[in-house]
PDB file of C-alpha atoms in Angstrom:
ATOM      1  CA  MET M   1      73.987  70.596  12.298  1.00 45.00           C
ATOM      2  CA  SER M   2      76.734  70.214  14.934  1.00 59.00           C
ATOM      3  CA  GLU M   3      79.237  68.045  14.061  1.00 84.00           C
ATOM      4  CA  ARG M   4      79.101  64.628  15.320  1.00 93.00           C
ATOM      5  CA  LEU M   5      82.421  63.038  16.925  1.00 96.00           C
ATOM      6  CA  GLN M   6      84.604  59.594  16.205  1.00 96.00           C
ATOM      7  CA  PRO M   7      86.789  57.483  17.665  1.00 96.00           C
ATOM      8  CA  GLY M   8      89.721  58.321  19.334  1.00 97.00           C
ATOM      9  CA  ASP M   9      88.255  62.616  19.183  1.00 97.00           C
ATOM     10  CA  THR M  10      88.509  63.752  22.519  1.00 96.00           C
ATOM     11  CA  ALA M  11      85.570  63.955  24.753  1.00 97.00           C
ATOM     12  CA  PRO M  12      83.903  67.552  25.007  1.00 97.00           C
ATOM     13  CA  ALA M  13      85.128  68.339  28.512  1.00 97.00           C
ATOM     14  CA  PHE M  14      81.022  69.682  30.177  1.00 98.00           C
ATOM     15  CA  THR M  15      80.418  70.952  33.529  1.00 98.00           C
ATOM     16  CA  LEU M  16      76.617  70.382  33.937  1.00 98.00           C
ATOM     17  CA  PRO M  17      73.924  70.739  37.047  1.00 98.00           C
ATOM     18  CA  ASP M  18      72.546  67.399  38.571  1.00 97.00           C
ATOM     19  CA  ALA M  19      69.095  66.972  39.372  1.00 96.00           C
ATOM     20  CA  ASP M  20      70.300  68.340  42.956  1.00 96.00           C
ATOM     21  CA  GLY M  21      71.721  71.249  41.450  1.00 95.00           C
ATOM     22  CA  ASN M  22      75.753  69.945  42.394  1.00 97.00           C
ATOM     23  CA  GLU M  23      77.980  70.318  39.282  1.00 97.00           C
ATOM     24  CA  ILE M  24      78.980  67.079  37.682  1.00 97.00           C
ATOM     25  CA  SER M  25      82.066  66.978  35.151  1.00 97.00           C
ATOM     26  CA  LEU M  26      83.093  65.156  32.851  1.00 97.00           C
ATOM     27  CA  ALA M  27      86.427  64.739  34.115  1.00 95.00           C
ATOM     28  CA  ASP M  28      84.817  63.963  37.689  1.00 95.00           C
ATOM     29  CA  HIS M  29      86.014  60.361  36.386  1.00 94.00           C
ATOM     30  CA  ASP M  30      88.771  60.444  34.913  1.00 91.00           C
ATOM     31  CA  GLY M  31      90.150  57.636  35.333  1.00 92.00           C
ATOM     32  CA  ARG M  32      87.211  55.184  34.107  1.00 94.00           C
ATOM     33  CA  LYS M  33      84.918  54.782  31.120  1.00 97.00           C
ATOM     34  CA  VAL M  34      81.894  56.756  30.670  1.00 97.00           C
ATOM     35  CA  ILE M  35      78.554  55.949  29.120  1.00 98.00           C
ATOM     36  CA  VAL M  36      77.024  59.546  28.126  1.00 98.00           C
ATOM     37  CA  TYR M  37      73.554  59.571  26.609  1.00 97.00           C
ATOM     38  CA  PHE M  38      71.589  62.122  24.971  1.00 97.00           C
ATOM     39  CA  TYR M  39      67.942  62.134  25.001  1.00 96.00           C
ATOM     40  CA  PRO M  40      65.344  64.486  24.696  1.00 94.00           C
ATOM     41  CA  ALA M  41      62.849  64.642  27.769  1.00 94.00           C
ATOM     42  CA  ALA M  42      62.566  63.611  31.120  1.00 94.00           C
ATOM     43  CA  LEU M  43      59.208  62.210  31.897  1.00 92.00           C
ATOM     44  CA  THR M  44      58.122  60.903  28.259  1.00 90.00           C
ATOM     45  CA  PRO M  45      57.702  57.502  27.271  1.00 89.00           C
ATOM     46  CA  GLY M  46      60.753  56.466  25.262  1.00 87.00           C
ATOM     47  CA  CYS M  47      62.913  58.655  27.763  1.00 89.00           C
ATOM     48  CA  THR M  48      61.517  56.759  30.915  1.00 91.00           C
ATOM     49  CA  LYS M  49      62.616  53.261  28.824  1.00 93.00           C
ATOM     50  CA  GLN M  50      66.097  54.060  28.870  1.00 94.00           C
ATOM     51  CA  ALA M  51      66.765  55.932  31.581  1.00 95.00           C
ATOM     52  CA  CYS M  52      65.090  52.927  33.156  1.00 93.00           C
ATOM     53  CA  ASP M  53      66.871  50.365  31.012  1.00 95.00           C
ATOM     54  CA  PHE M  54      70.020  51.735  32.613  1.00 96.00           C
ATOM     55  CA  THR M  55      69.294  51.618  35.816  1.00 96.00           C
ATOM     56  CA  ASP M  56      68.382  47.840  35.680  1.00 96.00           C
ATOM     57  CA  ASN M  57      71.843  47.635  34.252  1.00 96.00           C
ATOM     58  CA  LEU M  58      74.142  49.936  36.671  1.00 96.00           C
ATOM     59  CA  GLU M  59      75.566  47.561  38.906  1.00 96.00           C
ATOM     60  CA  LEU M  60      76.264  45.725  36.274  1.00 97.00           C
ATOM     61  CA  LEU M  61      78.110  48.778  33.546  1.00 97.00           C
ATOM     62  CA  ALA M  62      80.202  49.824  37.089  1.00 96.00           C
ATOM     63  CA  GLU M  63      81.514  46.635  37.297  1.00 96.00           C
ATOM     64  CA  ALA M  64      82.560  46.599  33.885  1.00 96.00           C
ATOM     65  CA  GLY M  65      84.438  49.979  35.397  1.00 95.00           C
ATOM     66  CA  TYR M  66      81.646  52.459  33.009  1.00 96.00           C
ATOM     67  CA  ASP M  67      80.098  55.113  34.842  1.00 97.00           C
ATOM     68  CA  VAL M  68      77.133  56.657  33.659  1.00 97.00           C
ATOM     69  CA  ILE M  69      76.126  59.953  32.780  1.00 98.00           C
ATOM     70  CA  GLY M  70      72.608  61.055  31.078  1.00 97.00           C
ATOM     71  CA  VAL M  71      72.526  64.016  29.920  1.00 98.00           C
ATOM     72  CA  SER M  72      68.929  66.501  28.552  1.00 97.00           C
ATOM     73  CA  PRO M  73      68.393  69.647  28.098  1.00 97.00           C
ATOM     74  CA  ASP M  74      65.491  69.611  31.308  1.00 97.00           C
ATOM     75  CA  LYS M  75      66.236  71.353  34.432  1.00 96.00           C
ATOM     76  CA  PRO M  76      67.265  70.066  37.060  1.00 96.00           C
ATOM     77  CA  GLU M  77      64.153  70.368  39.309  1.00 96.00           C
ATOM     78  CA  LYS M  78      62.390  68.123  36.112  1.00 97.00           C
ATOM     79  CA  LEU M  79      65.335  65.905  36.537  1.00 97.00           C
ATOM     80  CA  ALA M  80      64.529  65.599  40.363  1.00 97.00           C
ATOM     81  CA  ARG M  81      60.917  64.760  39.653  1.00 97.00           C
ATOM     82  CA  PHE M  82      61.961  62.413  36.466  1.00 97.00           C
ATOM     83  CA  ARG M  83      64.722  60.240  39.378  1.00 97.00           C
ATOM     84  CA  GLU M  84      61.599  60.515  41.892  1.00 96.00           C
ATOM     85  CA  LYS M  85      58.710  59.016  39.740  1.00 96.00           C
ATOM     86  CA  GLU M  86      61.185  56.371  38.031  1.00 96.00           C
ATOM     87  CA  ASP M  87      62.802  55.350  41.177  1.00 96.00           C
ATOM     88  CA  LEU M  88      66.529  56.036  38.616  1.00 97.00           C
ATOM     89  CA  LYS M  89      70.075  55.469  40.247  1.00 96.00           C
ATOM     90  CA  VAL M  90      72.121  56.427  36.755  1.00 96.00           C
ATOM     91  CA  THR M  91      73.178  60.640  36.994  1.00 97.00           C
ATOM     92  CA  LEU M  92      71.301  63.139  35.131  1.00 97.00           C
ATOM     93  CA  VAL M  93      72.732  66.845  34.202  1.00 98.00           C
ATOM     94  CA  GLY M  94      70.542  69.464  32.678  1.00 97.00           C
ATOM     95  CA  ASP M  95      72.142  71.176  29.849  1.00 97.00           C
ATOM     96  CA  PRO M  96      69.313  73.519  29.136  1.00 96.00           C
ATOM     97  CA  SER M  97      71.515  76.006  26.831  1.00 96.00           C
ATOM     98  CA  LYS M  98      72.362  72.609  24.390  1.00 96.00           C
ATOM     99  CA  GLU M  99      75.619  73.477  24.325  1.00 96.00           C
ATOM    100  CA  THR M 100      77.058  69.601  25.891  1.00 97.00           C
ATOM    101  CA  MET M 101      74.885  67.826  23.155  1.00 96.00           C
ATOM    102  CA  ALA M 102      75.847  70.639  20.351  1.00 95.00           C
ATOM    103  CA  ALA M 103      79.442  69.865  21.235  1.00 96.00           C
ATOM    104  CA  TYR M 104      78.951  66.337  21.150  1.00 97.00           C
ATOM    105  CA  GLY M 105      76.653  66.125  17.660  1.00 95.00           C
ATOM    106  CA  ALA M 106      73.362  65.217  20.152  1.00 96.00           C
ATOM    107  CA  PHE M 107      71.645  68.645  18.796  1.00 95.00           C
ATOM    108  CA  GLY M 108      70.707  69.211  15.054  1.00 90.00           C
ATOM    109  CA  GLU M 109      68.317  68.216  12.437  1.00 86.00           C
ATOM    110  CA  LYS M 110      66.944  64.912  12.873  1.00 85.00           C
ATOM    111  CA  LYS M 111      63.731  63.841  11.385  1.00 79.00           C
ATOM    112  CA  LEU M 112      60.646  63.565  12.837  1.00 75.00           C
ATOM    113  CA  TYR M 113      57.377  61.724  11.839  1.00 82.00           C
ATOM    114  CA  GLY M 114      59.098  62.821   8.295  1.00 86.00           C
ATOM    115  CA  LYS M 115      59.712  66.223   8.888  1.00 88.00           C
ATOM    116  CA  THR M 116      63.031  67.784   8.800  1.00 88.00           C
ATOM    117  CA  VAL M 117      62.728  69.184  13.340  1.00 87.00           C
ATOM    118  CA  THR M 118      65.727  70.901  15.442  1.00 90.00           C
ATOM    119  CA  GLY M 119      66.047  68.856  18.522  1.00 91.00           C
ATOM    120  CA  VAL M 120      68.192  66.509  20.736  1.00 93.00           C
ATOM    121  CA  ILE M 121      69.282  64.014  18.296  1.00 93.00           C
ATOM    122  CA  ARG M 122      69.070  60.106  20.474  1.00 94.00           C
ATOM    123  CA  SER M 123      72.666  59.803  21.408  1.00 96.00           C
ATOM    124  CA  THR M 124      75.166  57.784  23.493  1.00 97.00           C
ATOM    125  CA  VAL M 125      78.705  57.972  23.380  1.00 97.00           C
ATOM    126  CA  ILE M 126      81.176  56.188  25.022  1.00 97.00           C
ATOM    127  CA  VAL M 127      84.311  58.228  26.313  1.00 97.00           C
ATOM    128  CA  ASP M 128      87.708  56.030  27.582  1.00 96.00           C
ATOM    129  CA  GLU M 129      89.417  56.237  31.045  1.00 95.00           C
ATOM    130  CA  ALA M 130      91.252  59.164  29.020  1.00 95.00           C
ATOM    131  CA  GLY M 131      88.941  60.854  28.063  1.00 95.00           C
ATOM    132  CA  LYS M 132      88.318  60.179  24.198  1.00 96.00           C
ATOM    133  CA  VAL M 133      85.752  58.395  21.882  1.00 97.00           C
ATOM    134  CA  GLU M 134      85.163  54.888  22.094  1.00 96.00           C
ATOM    135  CA  GLN M 135      81.987  54.905  20.217  1.00 96.00           C
ATOM    136  CA  ALA M 136      79.967  57.651  19.040  1.00 96.00           C
ATOM    137  CA  LEU M 137      76.849  56.233  18.628  1.00 95.00           C
ATOM    138  CA  TYR M 138      73.780  58.335  16.895  1.00 94.00           C
ATOM    139  CA  ASN M 139      69.941  57.976  16.548  1.00 92.00           C
ATOM    140  CA  VAL M 140      70.101  55.125  18.983  1.00 93.00           C
ATOM    141  CA  LYS M 141      66.147  53.467  19.803  1.00 91.00           C
ATOM    142  CA  ALA M 142      65.306  53.817  23.071  1.00 89.00           C
ATOM    143  CA  THR M 143      64.028  50.513  23.919  1.00 90.00           C
ATOM    144  CA  GLY M 144      66.896  47.883  23.416  1.00 91.00           C
ATOM    145  CA  HIS M 145      69.907  50.390  23.102  1.00 90.00           C
ATOM    146  CA  VAL M 146      71.837  49.673  27.116  1.00 94.00           C
ATOM    147  CA  ALA M 147      71.389  45.773  26.087  1.00 93.00           C
ATOM    148  CA  LYS M 148      73.245  46.857  22.701  1.00 92.00           C
ATOM    149  CA  ILE M 149      75.663  48.793  24.076  1.00 94.00           C
ATOM    150  CA  ILE M 150      76.157  45.930  27.099  1.00 95.00           C
ATOM    151  CA  LYS M 151      76.551  43.284  24.386  1.00 93.00           C
ATOM    152  CA  ASP M 152      78.716  45.321  21.763  1.00 91.00           C
ATOM    153  CA  LEU M 153      80.947  45.339  24.640  1.00 92.00           C
ATOM    154  CA  GLY M 154      81.580  42.812  25.178  1.00 92.00           C
ATOM    155  CA  ILE M 155      80.167  42.509  29.235  1.00 91.00           C
TER     156      ILE M 155
END
């Protein structure tokens, strides 16, 4: 199982392709706070709900100084279909190798319907302006999670 991040850890650097195939790096957001969230698969009900919640609150989060990046193991073509179908405004990047997910502790063993499986652990990591982990939340729920983040951050 990958190591979970703790507050104060340096957020692992990454460069991943977005829905248009452009390279997106955590370093592109230096000086801004970033909410990096990990989800199992585009175009599935829970992941759609979560992505729509982030999109609906993107302006509020941006005004509070937060950028949002969604990471899944999907390829850019599937991310583009997801973005178009759901009219998503959040930046979506693909990590087919799952290396970035593993570095963030968002890939490994988890319980699914009572069985232990290896897969994406729905997680959210909040990175401060200096690239340090402010919060690391694991096994989060797709529904209501964005509202909880907003409340916890005092936005």
